[in-house]
Every structure is written in structure tokens, then in C-alpha cells.
CSV table of C-alpha atoms in Angstrom, one decimal:
chain,number,residue,atom,x,y,z
A,1,MET,CA,0.0,0.0,0.0
A,2,LYS,CA,1.3,3.4,-0.9
A,3,LYS,CA,2.4,5.7,1.9
A,4,LYS,CA,0.5,8.9,2.1
A,5,GLN,CA,2.4,12.0,3.3
A,6,SER,CA,0.5,14.3,5.6
A,7,ILE,CA,1.7,17.8,6.5
A,8,SER,CA,0.1,19.9,9.3
A,9,VAL,CA,0.9,22.5,11.9
A,10,LYS,CA,2.3,20.6,14.9
A,11,GLY,CA,0.0,21.6,17.7
A,12,VAL,CA,-3.5,21.7,19.2
A,13,LYS,CA,-6.9,22.9,18.1
A,14,PHE,CA,-8.0,26.5,18.4
A,15,PHE,CA,-11.6,27.0,17.3
A,16,GLN,CA,-12.7,29.7,14.9
A,17,LYS,CA,-15.6,30.7,17.2
A,18,GLN,CA,-13.1,31.3,20.0
A,19,LEU,CA,-11.0,33.5,17.9
A,20,ASP,CA,-14.1,35.4,16.8
A,21,LEU,CA,-15.1,35.7,20.5
A,22,LEU,CA,-11.7,37.1,21.5
A,23,LYS,CA,-11.9,39.7,18.7
A,24,ALA,CA,-15.5,40.7,19.7
A,25,GLU,CA,-14.4,41.0,23.4
A,26,GLN,CA,-11.4,43.1,22.3
A,27,GLU,CA,-13.7,45.5,20.4
A,28,ARG,CA,-16.1,45.7,23.3
A,29,SER,CA,-13.4,46.4,25.9
A,30,PRO,CA,-9.7,45.7,25.3
A,31,LEU,CA,-8.3,42.5,26.7
A,32,SER,CA,-4.9,42.5,28.3
A,33,ALA,CA,-2.0,40.8,26.5
A,34,SER,CA,-1.5,38.6,29.6
A,35,SER,CA,-5.1,37.3,29.5
A,36,LEU,CA,-4.8,36.5,25.8
A,37,ALA,CA,-1.5,34.7,26.4
A,38,LEU,CA,-2.9,32.6,29.2
A,39,TYR,CA,-6.0,31.7,27.2
A,40,ILE,CA,-3.7,30.4,24.4
A,41,LEU,CA,-1.5,28.5,26.9
A,42,MET,CA,-4.5,26.8,28.5
A,43,HIS,CA,-5.3,25.3,25.0
A,44,LEU,CA,-1.9,23.6,25.1
A,45,LYS,CA,-2.7,22.0,28.5
A,46,CYS,CA,-6.4,21.2,28.4
A,47,ASP,CA,-8.1,17.9,27.7
A,48,ASP,CA,-10.7,17.3,25.0
A,49,LEU,CA,-13.4,19.0,27.0
A,50,GLY,CA,-11.3,22.1,27.4
A,51,ARG,CA,-10.6,21.4,31.1
A,52,ILE,CA,-7.6,21.4,33.3
A,53,LYS,CA,-8.0,19.7,36.7
A,54,GLY,CA,-7.6,22.0,39.6
A,55,LYS,CA,-4.6,20.0,41.0
A,56,GLU,CA,-2.9,20.3,37.5
A,57,PHE,CA,-3.8,23.9,36.9
A,58,SER,CA,-0.7,25.5,38.3
A,59,LEU,CA,0.2,28.9,36.9
A,60,SER,CA,3.9,28.1,37.6
A,61,ASP,CA,3.6,25.4,34.9
A,62,PHE,CA,2.9,28.1,32.4
A,63,GLN,CA,6.0,30.0,33.4
A,64,GLN,CA,7.8,27.8,30.8
A,65,SER,CA,6.7,30.5,28.4
A,66,GLY,CA,8.8,33.0,30.4
A,67,ILE,CA,5.8,35.0,31.5
A,68,PRO,CA,6.0,35.9,35.3
A,69,TYR,CA,3.6,34.2,37.7
A,70,THR,CA,2.1,37.5,38.8
A,71,THR,CA,1.4,38.5,35.2
A,72,LEU,CA,-0.3,35.1,34.5
A,73,HIS,CA,-2.4,35.5,37.7
A,74,THR,CA,-3.6,38.9,36.5
A,75,GLY,CA,-4.5,37.4,33.1
A,76,LYS,CA,-6.4,34.6,34.9
A,77,MET,CA,-8.5,37.1,36.8
A,78,VAL,CA,-9.4,38.9,33.6
A,79,LEU,CA,-10.4,35.6,31.9
A,80,LEU,CA,-12.6,34.7,34.8
A,81,GLU,CA,-14.2,38.1,35.0
A,82,ARG,CA,-14.9,38.2,31.3
A,83,GLY,CA,-16.4,34.7,31.3
A,84,LEU,CA,-13.8,33.2,29.0
A,85,ILE,CA,-12.9,30.5,31.5
A,86,ARG,CA,-14.7,29.3,34.6
A,87,GLU,CA,-14.2,27.0,37.5
A,88,VAL,CA,-16.4,23.8,37.5
A,89,ILE,CA,-16.8,20.9,39.8
A,90,ILE,CA,-16.4,17.5,38.1
A,91,ASN,CA,-16.8,14.3,40.3
A,92,ASP,CA,-16.3,16.4,43.4
A,93,LEU,CA,-13.1,17.8,42.1
A,94,PRO,CA,-12.5,21.4,40.9
A,95,SER,CA,-11.4,22.1,37.3
A,96,PHE,CA,-10.8,25.2,35.2
A,97,GLU,CA,-12.7,25.1,31.9
A,98,ILE,CA,-12.4,27.1,28.7
A,99,VAL,CA,-16.0,28.2,28.1
A,100,GLY,CA,-17.5,26.8,25.0
A,101,TYR,CA,-14.6,24.4,24.2
A,102,LYS,CA,-16.6,21.3,25.1
A,103,GLU,CA,-19.5,22.2,22.8
A,104,LEU,CA,-17.2,23.1,19.9
A,105,ASN,CA,-15.1,19.9,20.3
A,106,SER,CA,-18.0,17.5,20.7
A,107,PRO,CA,-20.2,16.5,17.7
A,108,GLU,CA,-23.2,15.7,19.9
A,109,HIS,CA,-23.2,19.3,21.2
A,110,ARG,CA,-22.9,21.1,17.9
A,111,ILE,CA,-25.8,22.6,16.0
A,112,GLU,CA,-27.0,20.3,13.3
A,113,GLY,CA,-25.4,21.1,9.9
A,114,GLU,CA,-22.7,23.2,11.5
A,115,LYS,CA,-19.2,22.4,10.4
A,116,LEU,CA,-16.3,21.9,12.8
A,117,SER,CA,-14.0,24.9,12.2
A,118,TYR,CA,-10.7,25.1,13.8
A,119,PHE,CA,-7.0,25.8,13.2
A,120,ARG,CA,-3.9,24.7,15.0
A,121,ILE,CA,-1.5,26.5,17.3
A,122,PRO,CA,2.0,25.0,18.0
A,123,TYR,CA,3.3,23.5,21.2
A,124,GLU,CA,6.3,25.8,20.9
A,125,LEU,CA,4.2,28.6,22.2
A,126,LEU,CA,4.6,27.1,25.6
A,127,THR,CA,8.4,27.1,25.6
A,128,LYS,CA,9.5,29.8,23.2
A,129,PRO,CA,9.6,33.5,24.2
A,130,LEU,CA,7.1,34.8,21.6
A,131,LEU,CA,4.2,35.2,24.1
A,132,LYS,CA,6.5,36.6,26.8
A,133,CYS,CA,7.8,39.2,24.4
A,134,LEU,CA,4.3,40.3,23.2
A,135,VAL,CA,3.0,40.4,26.8
A,136,SER,CA,6.0,42.5,27.9
A,137,ALA,CA,5.3,44.9,25.1
A,138,ARG,CA,1.6,44.9,26.0
A,139,GLU,CA,0.8,43.9,22.4
A,140,ALA,CA,-2.6,42.3,22.6
A,141,ALA,CA,-3.1,43.1,18.9
A,142,GLY,CA,0.2,41.3,18.2
A,143,ILE,CA,-1.2,38.1,19.9
A,144,LEU,CA,-4.4,38.3,17.8
A,145,LEU,CA,-2.3,38.7,14.7
A,146,VAL,CA,-0.3,35.6,15.6
A,147,LEU,CA,-3.6,33.7,15.9
A,148,ASP,CA,-4.8,35.0,12.5
A,149,LEU,CA,-1.6,33.9,10.9
A,150,PHE,CA,-1.8,30.4,12.3
A,151,ASN,CA,-5.4,30.3,11.2
A,152,ARG,CA,-4.6,31.2,7.6
A,153,PHE,CA,-1.6,28.9,7.3
A,154,THR,CA,-3.4,25.9,8.9
A,155,ARG,CA,-6.2,26.1,6.4
A,156,PHE,CA,-4.0,26.6,3.4
A,157,ILE,CA,-1.7,23.7,4.3
A,158,GLY,CA,-4.7,21.5,4.9
A,159,LYS,CA,-6.1,22.1,1.5
A,160,ASN,CA,-2.8,22.4,-0.4
A,161,GLN,CA,-0.6,19.6,0.8
A,162,ALA,CA,1.7,19.7,-2.3
A,163,GLU,CA,2.5,23.4,-1.6
A,164,ALA,CA,2.6,23.2,2.2
A,165,MET,CA,6.4,23.5,2.7
A,166,GLN,CA,6.4,26.6,0.4
A,167,ALA,CA,3.3,28.2,1.7
A,168,SER,CA,3.4,32.0,1.8
A,169,PHE,CA,1.1,35.0,1.9
A,170,THR,CA,1.4,38.6,0.9
A,171,TYR,CA,0.3,41.3,3.3
A,172,THR,CA,0.4,45.1,2.7
A,173,MET,CA,1.6,47.3,5.4
A,174,LYS,CA,-1.8,49.1,5.2
A,175,SER,CA,-3.7,45.8,5.8
A,176,LEU,CA,-1.5,45.0,8.8
A,177,GLN,CA,-2.2,48.5,10.2
A,178,GLU,CA,-5.9,48.1,9.7
A,179,LYS,CA,-5.9,44.6,11.3
A,180,THR,CA,-3.9,45.7,14.4
A,181,LYS,CA,-4.7,49.4,14.5
A,182,LYS,CA,-1.0,50.1,14.9
A,183,THR,CA,1.4,52.5,13.2
A,184,ALA,CA,4.0,51.2,10.7
A,185,LEU,CA,6.7,51.5,13.4
A,186,LYS,CA,4.7,49.3,15.8
A,187,ILE,CA,4.0,46.8,13.1
A,188,ARG,CA,7.7,46.4,12.4
A,189,HIS,CA,8.3,46.0,16.2
A,190,ILE,CA,5.7,43.2,16.3
A,191,ILE,CA,7.2,41.5,13.3
A,192,ASN,CA,10.6,41.5,15.1
A,193,LEU,CA,9.0,39.9,18.2
A,194,ILE,CA,7.4,37.0,16.2
A,195,ARG,CA,10.2,36.3,13.8
A,196,ASP,CA,10.9,32.8,15.3
A,197,PHE,CA,7.5,31.7,14.1
A,198,PHE,CA,6.9,33.8,11.0
A,199,SER,CA,9.3,35.5,8.6
A,200,PHE,CA,8.3,38.8,7.0
A,201,GLU,CA,10.3,39.6,3.9
A,202,ALA,CA,9.9,43.1,2.5
A,203,CYS,CA,8.9,42.6,-1.2
A,204,ASP,CA,7.8,46.2,-2.1
A,205,TYR,CA,9.6,49.1,-0.6
A,206,LYS,CA,11.1,52.5,-1.5
A,207,GLU,CA,13.5,55.0,-0.1
A,208,ARG,CA,12.2,58.2,1.2
A,209,ARG,CA,14.8,60.9,1.0
A,210,PRO,CA,14.4,64.1,3.0
A,211,ASN,CA,13.5,67.3,1.2
A,212,LYS,CA,16.8,69.2,1.0
A,213,GLU,CA,15.0,72.5,1.3
A,214,ARG,CA,13.4,71.5,4.6
A,215,VAL,CA,16.5,70.0,6.2
A,216,THR,CA,17.6,72.1,9.1
A,217,VAL,CA,20.9,72.0,10.9
A,218,LYS,CA,19.2,70.3,13.9
A,219,LYS,CA,17.8,67.5,11.9
A,220,LYS,CA,19.9,64.7,10.4
A,221,ASN,CA,19.7,63.9,6.7
A,222,VAL,CA,18.2,60.4,7.2
A,223,ILE,CA,17.0,58.2,4.4
A,224,GLN,CA,13.9,56.2,5.4
A,225,ILE,CA,12.9,52.8,4.0
A,226,VAL,CA,9.2,52.7,3.5
A,227,ILE,CA,7.9,49.1,3.3
A,228,LYS,CA,4.6,48.7,1.4
A,229,LYS,CA,4.3,44.9,1.2
A,230,PHE,CA,5.6,41.7,3.0
A,231,LYS,CA,5.9,38.1,2.0
A,232,VAL,CA,5.0,36.1,5.1
A,233,CYS,CA,6.2,32.4,5.6
A,234,ILE,CA,5.7,30.1,8.5
A,235,ASN,CA,8.8,28.5,10.2
A,236,PRO,CA,8.9,25.0,8.7
A,237,ASP,CA,10.0,23.6,12.1
A,238,LEU,CA,6.5,24.2,13.3
A,239,LEU,CA,5.1,21.7,10.7
A,240,LEU,CA,4.6,18.0,11.3
A,241,ILE,CA,5.4,15.7,8.3
A,242,GLU,CA,3.9,12.2,8.6
A,243,GLU,CA,4.2,9.2,6.4
A,244,ASP,CA,1.6,6.9,7.9
A,245,GLU,CA,0.3,4.3,5.5
A,246,HIS,CA,-2.0,3.0,8.3
A,247,ALA,CA,-3.6,6.4,9.0
A,248,THR,CA,-4.5,5.9,12.6
A,249,LYS,CA,-3.9,9.5,13.8
A,250,THR,CA,-7.6,10.4,13.4
A,251,LEU,CA,-8.7,7.1,15.1
A,252,GLU,CA,-6.4,7.7,18.1
A,253,ALA,CA,-7.8,11.3,18.5
A,254,ALA,CA,-11.3,9.9,18.5
A,255,PHE,CA,-10.4,7.3,21.2
A,256,ARG,CA,-8.9,10.1,23.4
A,257,LYS,CA,-12.1,12.1,23.1
A,258,GLU,CA,-14.3,9.0,23.7
A,259,LEU,CA,-12.3,8.1,26.8
A,260,THR,CA,-12.6,11.7,28.2
A,261,VAL,CA,-16.4,11.9,27.7
A,262,LYS,CA,-17.4,8.3,28.7
A,263,LEU,CA,-15.2,8.2,31.8
A,264,GLU,CA,-16.6,11.6,33.0
A,265,ASN,CA,-20.2,10.4,32.3
A,266,ALA,CA,-19.5,7.3,34.4
A,267,GLY,CA,-18.1,9.4,37.2
A,268,ILE,CA,-14.6,7.8,36.9
A,269,SER,CA,-11.8,10.2,38.1
A,270,TYR,CA,-8.4,10.0,36.4
A,271,HIS,CA,-5.3,12.1,36.0
A,272,SER,CA,-3.8,13.2,32.7
A,273,LYS,CA,-1.0,10.6,33.0
A,274,GLU,CA,-3.6,7.8,33.4
A,275,LEU,CA,-5.4,9.0,30.3
A,276,ARG,CA,-2.0,8.8,28.4
A,277,ASP,CA,-1.5,5.3,29.9
A,278,MET,CA,-4.8,4.1,28.5
A,279,LEU,CA,-4.1,5.5,25.1
A,280,THR,CA,-0.6,4.0,25.1
A,281,ALA,CA,-2.2,0.6,25.9
A,282,VAL,CA,-4.5,1.0,22.9
A,283,LYS,CA,-1.6,1.8,20.7
A,284,GLN,CA,0.6,-1.1,21.9
A,285,GLU,CA,-2.0,-3.8,22.3
A,286,VAL,CA,-4.2,-3.2,19.3
A,287,ILE,CA,-3.0,-0.6,16.8
A,288,ASN,CA,0.6,-1.8,16.7
A,289,VAL,CA,-0.6,-5.4,16.2
A,290,MET,CA,-3.2,-4.7,13.5
A,291,GLN,CA,-0.8,-2.6,11.4
A,292,PHE,CA,0.5,-6.0,10.0
A,293,SER,CA,-2.9,-7.0,8.7
A,294,THR,CA,-2.7,-6.9,4.9
A,295,GLN,CA,-5.8,-8.9,4.1
A,296,GLN,CA,-8.1,-6.2,5.4
A,297,THR,CA,-8.9,-2.8,3.9
A,298,PHE,CA,-8.0,0.2,6.0
A,299,LYS,CA,-11.7,0.6,6.7
A,300,GLU,CA,-12.1,-3.0,7.9
A,301,ARG,CA,-9.0,-2.8,10.0
A,302,ASN,CA,-10.1,0.5,11.6
A,303,ARG,CA,-13.5,-1.0,12.3
A,304,PHE,CA,-11.9,-4.0,14.0
A,305,ILE,CA,-9.7,-1.7,16.1
A,306,ARG,CA,-12.7,0.4,17.1
A,307,ASN,CA,-14.7,-2.7,18.1
A,308,VAL,CA,-11.8,-3.9,20.4
A,309,PHE,CA,-11.5,-0.5,21.9
A,310,SER,CA,-15.3,-0.1,22.5
A,311,SER,CA,-15.6,-3.6,24.0
A,312,ALA,CA,-12.7,-2.9,26.4
A,313,LEU,CA,-13.9,0.5,27.5
A,314,ASP,CA,-17.4,-0.9,28.1
A,315,SER,CA,-15.9,-3.7,30.2
A,316,LEU,CA,-13.9,-1.2,32.3
A,317,ILE,CA,-17.0,1.0,32.9
A,318,ASP,CA,-19.2,-2.0,33.8
A,319,TYR,CA,-16.6,-3.2,36.3
A,320,TYR,CA,-16.3,0.2,37.9
A,321,GLN,CA,-20.1,0.5,38.2
A,322,LEU,CA,-20.3,-3.0,39.7
A,323,LYS,CA,-17.6,-2.3,42.3
A,324,SER,CA,-19.0,1.1,43.1
A,325,LYS,CA,-22.3,-0.6,44.2
A,326,GLU,CA,-20.3,-2.7,46.6
A,327,ASN,CA,-18.0,0.1,47.8
A,328,SER,CA,-18.9,3.7,47.1
A,329,ASN,CA,-15.3,4.7,47.5
A,330,PHE,CA,-13.9,2.3,45.0
A,331,THR,CA,-11.1,3.5,42.7
A,332,PHE,CA,-8.9,1.7,40.3
A,333,GLY,CA,-5.4,0.9,41.5
A,334,SER,CA,-4.1,1.5,38.0
A,335,ILE,CA,-6.7,2.3,35.4
A,336,GLY,CA,-4.1,2.1,32.7
A,337,SER,CA,-3.3,-1.5,33.6
A,338,PHE,CA,-6.9,-2.4,33.8
A,339,MET,CA,-7.5,-0.9,30.4
A,340,ARG,CA,-4.6,-3.0,29.0
A,341,LYS,CA,-6.0,-6.2,30.4
A,342,SER,CA,-9.5,-5.4,29.0
A,343,LEU,CA,-8.0,-4.7,25.6
A,344,ARG,CA,-6.2,-8.0,25.6
A,345,SER,CA,-9.3,-9.9,26.6
A,346,SER,CA,-11.5,-8.1,23.9
A,347,MET,CA,-8.8,-8.6,21.3
A,348,GLN,CA,-8.5,-12.4,22.0
A,349,SER,CA,-12.3,-12.7,21.7
A,350,LEU,CA,-12.7,-10.7,18.5
A,351,VAL,CA,-9.6,-12.1,16.7
A,352,VAL,CA,-11.1,-15.6,16.6
A,353,VAL,CA,-14.5,-14.3,15.4
A,354,GLU,CA,-13.5,-11.6,12.9
A,355,LEU,CA,-10.1,-12.6,11.5
A,356,ASP,CA,-9.5,-15.6,9.3
A,357,PRO,CA,-6.5,-18.0,10.1
A,358,GLY,CA,-4.4,-16.7,7.3
A,359,ASP,CA,-4.6,-13.1,8.4
A,360,ARG,CA,-3.8,-14.1,12.0
A,361,ILE,CA,-0.7,-15.9,10.9
A,362,GLU,CA,0.4,-12.9,8.8
A,363,ILE,CA,-0.2,-10.5,11.6
A,364,ALA,CA,1.8,-12.6,14.1
A,365,SER,CA,4.7,-13.1,11.7
A,366,GLY,CA,4.9,-9.4,10.8
A,367,TYR,CA,4.8,-8.4,14.4
A,368,TYR,CA,7.5,-10.9,15.3
A,369,GLU,CA,9.7,-9.7,12.5
A,370,ARG,CA,9.4,-6.1,13.8
A,371,TYR,CA,9.5,-6.6,17.6
A,372,ARG,CA,11.2,-10.0,17.9
A,373,LYS,CA,8.3,-11.3,19.9
A,374,TYR,CA,4.8,-12.4,19.3
A,375,PRO,CA,1.8,-10.2,20.3
A,376,VAL,CA,0.3,-11.2,23.6
A,377,VAL,CA,-3.0,-12.0,21.9
A,378,PHE,CA,-1.3,-14.7,19.9
A,379,SER,CA,1.1,-16.0,22.5
A,380,ASN,CA,-1.4,-18.2,24.3
């Protein structure tokens, strides 16, 4: 099967409606740069429902960005006051939630016929000084410009894979001034602050020489460079290039979302690490095994993987509900380990029913050749 190359911005979702909301709030009453920066940083830490558990919501963690704690705290207060985030109680535990994220990221909560519209912001925003620099300069408009640029590049790259690595856009100085409501001098300052993420190449400029008749002895005879137009490119290091012939990325994202929603609905508490452990178990016990199935189409293989996952998750929830009736304080010793055992049990049952002997032999052989051991489901 031919490998398919996929190129995208390496990061997390940021919904169009949230960007529109920020702009509307900015028009109504300007938001501080610190509040906009924290709002972005929360997207890099939240789960699929837009939440960060209270114990895990430490402003000191966001200091990786270089923004001081007190500045982040001020931003947090603004976000709470403006209703952009809120504190919620889930399973008797406090969490901070990005308002509207759950509805935007959950198909069952969206309005019928409404399309999912989002772009991606890179993980590097958490560790690179871009946001720190814009906050220090009090450039809220600069932060919104960064979001606009990621929005435009994400959408172009998604629709034009062949041109992704050479993607560029042209902006006039006038359009940047209208977008940010800043002077040309301020625009050039913002461009300098965000240069690690976007390059701005002057492609239309002219020299403005002083009028000799108006030059006085007090004023230096300075030649000004007036830039009219820029060619803007995204830093290629922010792009993720994948060659995945098995195309499981979308499937894994769906599993993460399903785990988040179903565990919450069942009242099962878990930490971020435990969620990662469960997803790792799915990858290792099911996806990595089924990648060696060549007698199934991608659609058949993905359906089989989903059936195993759904069966295992249902078993985990049923077990929790049974034990909770016996002991209201019941918790899993290791929910990741339990999920792994459930996956193996479901896999063993479904392999016999849904895969023919020839495919099972091929899967076991391919797995052994890659990992020098047989998958657990075939080792008994």
C-alpha cells in the first residue's frame, strides 16, 4: 500500500468561534495581553473537553513561556471576570474550563449542519519566548495577529498539501495596520517579536529621502525605508510531516475524546497521566498489532480496532459500576493497567471471530519480525 504523506501545523486545536469571540471582546473592551496569552497557553494543556483539573492547573507550569507568575495571575483574573474561563466541579473535584470548548469539540453538542471549524497553534508557544515578548510589550493586537496567521496557514496547508512547505502569503503594510490598529513602526516591532514563528520579507519598498529645502541643521539627513508589502512564511520547524500508511492518527484522537467523555459520564476520576497510559495501551496492544494486517482494507482494519476499543472500554465502565455498588469509595489501583487487560481480553475474543486463520498468521509473523516477539493476543 502506498504511503500517504500528511503535513500539518504541529499543535493543538483552536476553534474559529473562540478567535471570533476574542476579537469581539477586544472590540467591546480591550483584553490585556496577559489574558490572551494565558488563554492560548490553556489550550496547550487542556483535555478534549477544554478542562484542566484544579490540581494540575498551576500557573507556575505556564512559566515555561517566560511570563512571570504575577502576570499570569492577572491574566487569569481577567479571563474569569470576562467569562472566557470558569471553575467547574467534576466528580467532586475542581477544574478550570475554557468556556464553549466542550461544545465546539463534541459533535453531539454542535448545532445540526454546523461544520467543525478550527486551526492549530503549535506546542512551541509554551516554551518559546514569543508570548512573553508580546506580553512584555503589551501587544494584545500582536497576539491576535499571531492567531490570525496560524489560522490562515493551517487552512491553506490542509487544502494544499503539495505546496505546504512553500506556503506564503502577501500582506500590505496598510492591511496590517488596519488589522492591528497600529502604526507602521509598531508593526515592524511586532514583526521582530514574532520572527521565530513567522518570517516577514519586504517585497515592495522604497527609499524616502528628506526634502533638502526642509532639512535644518538640527535634523539629520536620514534616508527612510518605507515598506509597502511583505511576503510572510511560517517557520517549517512548526510543521509536522507524517508518512503513515495506516492512517491511525484520526482514530487515536477519536479514542482520546471518547475516553474523556465516557469516563466523565461514568463518574470515573483520572489524571492526565492515566489517560495517556490508557491511550498507550490501545496503541501497543491493538494498533501496533493490527498494522500488520494486509488482508483487510483500512476501513475494515479500523472498524476492528474500534470494536476492540469499545468492548474494552465498556468492560472497564461495567466493572467500575459493579464495584462502586459494593463500595462507594472504589477506585482503580491503576486504570491504565486495567484498560490494558481489558484490551487483551477483547482482542482475544474478536480475533477468533473476525479474522481468518491466514490473516492471524500474517499479523503474528509481521509483528515478530518487527519486535522480535509475538503479540500477547497470539502467544497463548
